[in-house]
XYZ file of N, CA and C in Angstrom:
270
model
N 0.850 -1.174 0.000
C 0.000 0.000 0.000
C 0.899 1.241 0.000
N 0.427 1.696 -0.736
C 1.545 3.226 -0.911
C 0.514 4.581 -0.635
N 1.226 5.548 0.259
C 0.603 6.508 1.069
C 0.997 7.412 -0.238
N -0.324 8.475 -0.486
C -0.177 9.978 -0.775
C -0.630 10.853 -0.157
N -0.116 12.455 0.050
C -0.349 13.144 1.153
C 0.113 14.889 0.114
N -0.788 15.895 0.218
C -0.081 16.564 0.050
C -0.789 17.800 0.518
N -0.277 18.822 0.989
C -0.755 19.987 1.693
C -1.607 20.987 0.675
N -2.696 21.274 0.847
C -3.396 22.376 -0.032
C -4.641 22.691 1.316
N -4.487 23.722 2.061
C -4.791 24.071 2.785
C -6.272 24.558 2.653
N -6.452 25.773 1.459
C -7.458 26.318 0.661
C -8.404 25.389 -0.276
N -7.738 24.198 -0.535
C -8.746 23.348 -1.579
C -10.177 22.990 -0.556
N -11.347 22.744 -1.519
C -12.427 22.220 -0.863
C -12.173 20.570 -1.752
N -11.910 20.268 -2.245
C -11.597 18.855 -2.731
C -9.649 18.528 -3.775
N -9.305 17.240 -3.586
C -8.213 17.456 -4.045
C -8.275 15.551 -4.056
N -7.799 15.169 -5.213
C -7.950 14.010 -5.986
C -6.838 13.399 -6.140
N -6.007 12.241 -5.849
C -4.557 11.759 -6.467
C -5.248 11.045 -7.954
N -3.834 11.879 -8.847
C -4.451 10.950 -10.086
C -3.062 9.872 -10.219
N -3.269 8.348 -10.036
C -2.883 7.003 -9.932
C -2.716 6.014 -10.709
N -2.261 6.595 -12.076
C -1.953 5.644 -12.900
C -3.562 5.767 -13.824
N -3.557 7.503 -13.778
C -4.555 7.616 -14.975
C -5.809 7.081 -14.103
N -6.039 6.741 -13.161
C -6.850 6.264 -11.998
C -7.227 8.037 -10.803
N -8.554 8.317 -10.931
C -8.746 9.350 -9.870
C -9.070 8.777 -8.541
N -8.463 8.935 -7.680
C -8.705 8.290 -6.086
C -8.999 9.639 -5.399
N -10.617 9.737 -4.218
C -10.607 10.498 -3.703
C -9.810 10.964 -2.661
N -9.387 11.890 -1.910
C -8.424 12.280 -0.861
C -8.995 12.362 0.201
N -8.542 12.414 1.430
C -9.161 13.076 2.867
C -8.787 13.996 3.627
N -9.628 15.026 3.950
C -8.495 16.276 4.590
C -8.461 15.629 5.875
N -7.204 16.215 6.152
C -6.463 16.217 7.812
C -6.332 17.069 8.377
N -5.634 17.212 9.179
C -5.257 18.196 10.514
C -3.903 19.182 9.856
N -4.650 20.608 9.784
C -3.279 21.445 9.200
C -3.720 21.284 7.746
N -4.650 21.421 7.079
C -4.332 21.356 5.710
C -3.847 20.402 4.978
N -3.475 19.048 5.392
C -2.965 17.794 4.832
C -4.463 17.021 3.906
N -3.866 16.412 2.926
C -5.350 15.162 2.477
C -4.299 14.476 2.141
N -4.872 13.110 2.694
C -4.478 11.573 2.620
C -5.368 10.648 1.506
N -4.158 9.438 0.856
C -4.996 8.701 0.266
C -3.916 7.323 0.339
N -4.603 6.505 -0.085
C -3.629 4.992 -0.309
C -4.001 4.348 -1.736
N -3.061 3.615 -2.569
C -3.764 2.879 -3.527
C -2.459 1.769 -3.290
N -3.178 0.631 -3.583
C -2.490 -0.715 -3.475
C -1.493 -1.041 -4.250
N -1.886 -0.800 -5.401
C -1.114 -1.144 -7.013
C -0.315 0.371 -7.688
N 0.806 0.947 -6.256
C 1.258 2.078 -6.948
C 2.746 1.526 -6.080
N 3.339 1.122 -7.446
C 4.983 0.733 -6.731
C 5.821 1.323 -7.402
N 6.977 0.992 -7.226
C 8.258 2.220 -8.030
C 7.751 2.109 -9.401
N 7.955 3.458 -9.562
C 7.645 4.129 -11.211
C 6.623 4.178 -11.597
N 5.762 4.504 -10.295
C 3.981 4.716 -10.619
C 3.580 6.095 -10.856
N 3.173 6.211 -11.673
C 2.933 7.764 -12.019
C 1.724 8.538 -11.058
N 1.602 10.093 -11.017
C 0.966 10.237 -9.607
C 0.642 12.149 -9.866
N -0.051 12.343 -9.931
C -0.179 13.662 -9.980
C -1.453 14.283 -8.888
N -1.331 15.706 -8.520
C -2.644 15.967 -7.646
C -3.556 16.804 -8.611
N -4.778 16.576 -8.307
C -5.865 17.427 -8.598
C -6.877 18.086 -7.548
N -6.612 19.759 -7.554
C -7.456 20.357 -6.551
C -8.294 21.106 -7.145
N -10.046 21.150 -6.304
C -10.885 21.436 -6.998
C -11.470 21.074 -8.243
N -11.031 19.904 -9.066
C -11.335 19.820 -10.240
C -10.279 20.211 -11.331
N -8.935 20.770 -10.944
C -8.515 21.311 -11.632
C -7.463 20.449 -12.609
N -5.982 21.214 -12.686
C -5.221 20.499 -13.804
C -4.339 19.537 -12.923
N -3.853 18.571 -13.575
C -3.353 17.518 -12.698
C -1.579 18.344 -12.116
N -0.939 18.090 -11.023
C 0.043 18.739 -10.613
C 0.754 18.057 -10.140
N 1.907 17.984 -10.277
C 3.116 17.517 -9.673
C 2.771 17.522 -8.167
N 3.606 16.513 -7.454
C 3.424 16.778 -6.133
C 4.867 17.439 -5.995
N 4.837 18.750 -5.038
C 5.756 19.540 -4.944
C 6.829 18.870 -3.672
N 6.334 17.779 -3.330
C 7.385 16.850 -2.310
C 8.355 15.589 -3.176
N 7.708 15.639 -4.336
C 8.210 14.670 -4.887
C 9.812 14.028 -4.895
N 10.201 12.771 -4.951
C 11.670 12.610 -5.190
C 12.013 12.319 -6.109
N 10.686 12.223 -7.282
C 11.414 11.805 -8.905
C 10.250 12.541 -10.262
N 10.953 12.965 -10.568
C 9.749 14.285 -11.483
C 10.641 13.516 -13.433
N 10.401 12.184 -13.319
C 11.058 11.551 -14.974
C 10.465 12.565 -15.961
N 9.432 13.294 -16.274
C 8.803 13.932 -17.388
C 9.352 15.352 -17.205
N 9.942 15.772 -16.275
C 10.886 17.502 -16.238
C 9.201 18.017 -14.733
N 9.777 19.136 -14.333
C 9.135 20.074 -13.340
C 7.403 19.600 -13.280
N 7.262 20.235 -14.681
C 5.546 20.224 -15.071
C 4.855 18.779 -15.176
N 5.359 17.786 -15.101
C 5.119 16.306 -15.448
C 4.741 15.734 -14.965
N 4.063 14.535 -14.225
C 3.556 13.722 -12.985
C 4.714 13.749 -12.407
N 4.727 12.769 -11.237
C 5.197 12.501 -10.241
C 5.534 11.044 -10.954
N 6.445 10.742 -9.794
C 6.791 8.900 -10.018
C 7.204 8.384 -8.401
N 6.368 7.393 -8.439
C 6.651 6.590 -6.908
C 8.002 6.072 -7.059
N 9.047 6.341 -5.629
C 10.427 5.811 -5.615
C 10.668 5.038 -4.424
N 10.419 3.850 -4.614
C 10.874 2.732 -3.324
C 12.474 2.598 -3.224
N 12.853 3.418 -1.992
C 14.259 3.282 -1.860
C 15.119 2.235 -1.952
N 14.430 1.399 -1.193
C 14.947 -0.272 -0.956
C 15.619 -1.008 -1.844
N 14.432 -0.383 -3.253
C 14.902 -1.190 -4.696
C 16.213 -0.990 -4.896
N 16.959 0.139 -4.408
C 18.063 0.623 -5.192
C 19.211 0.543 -4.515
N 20.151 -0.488 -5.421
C 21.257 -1.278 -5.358
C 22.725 0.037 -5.288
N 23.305 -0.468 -3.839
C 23.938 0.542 -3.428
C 25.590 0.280 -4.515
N 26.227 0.758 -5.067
C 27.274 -0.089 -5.419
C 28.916 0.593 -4.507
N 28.822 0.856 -3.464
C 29.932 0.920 -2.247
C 29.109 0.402 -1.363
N 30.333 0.036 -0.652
C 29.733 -0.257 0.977
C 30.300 1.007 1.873
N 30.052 2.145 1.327
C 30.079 3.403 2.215
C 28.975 2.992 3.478
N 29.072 3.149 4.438
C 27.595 3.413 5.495
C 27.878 4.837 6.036
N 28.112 5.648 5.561
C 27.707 6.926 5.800
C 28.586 7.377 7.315
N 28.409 8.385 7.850
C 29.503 9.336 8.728
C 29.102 8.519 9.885
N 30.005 8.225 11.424
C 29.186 8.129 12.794
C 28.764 9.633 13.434
């Protein structure tokens, strides 16, 4: 299950679009709306829609493959094959 979340404080509705799939959202606490879809794993495409409007990048995103203006893409860290065995500073 893969979480989407993104802050629009002012929207009265706001939609994840999921693989060309519209899933409704839920507002939260602070301006947050939440959603889940099952079948969204690395390199799932993902954009928001508020009010009805044009589909949008999520501005948290960690992988924007189509440039700035483009969907979103789901990035499961895990997948990705480290090639050092750096472990980082103590």
């Amino acid at each position: 299950m893969t979480e989407f979340e993104v802050w629009a404080p002012d929207a009265r509705r706001v939609e994840a679009e999921v693989s060309g799939r519209l899933l409704p959202m839920s507002p939260g606490d602070g301006g947050w709306w939440r959603t889940e879809a099952a079948a969204a794993g690395d390199g799932t495409r993902y954009a928001f829609r508020l009010d009805g409007g044009p589909p949008l990048p999520d501005p948290r995103s960690r992988r924007q493959p189509d440039g700035p203006d483009g969907a979103s893409a789901v990035v499961e860290h895990e997948r990705f094959r480290w090639r050092h065995a750096w472990e980082g500073r103590g």
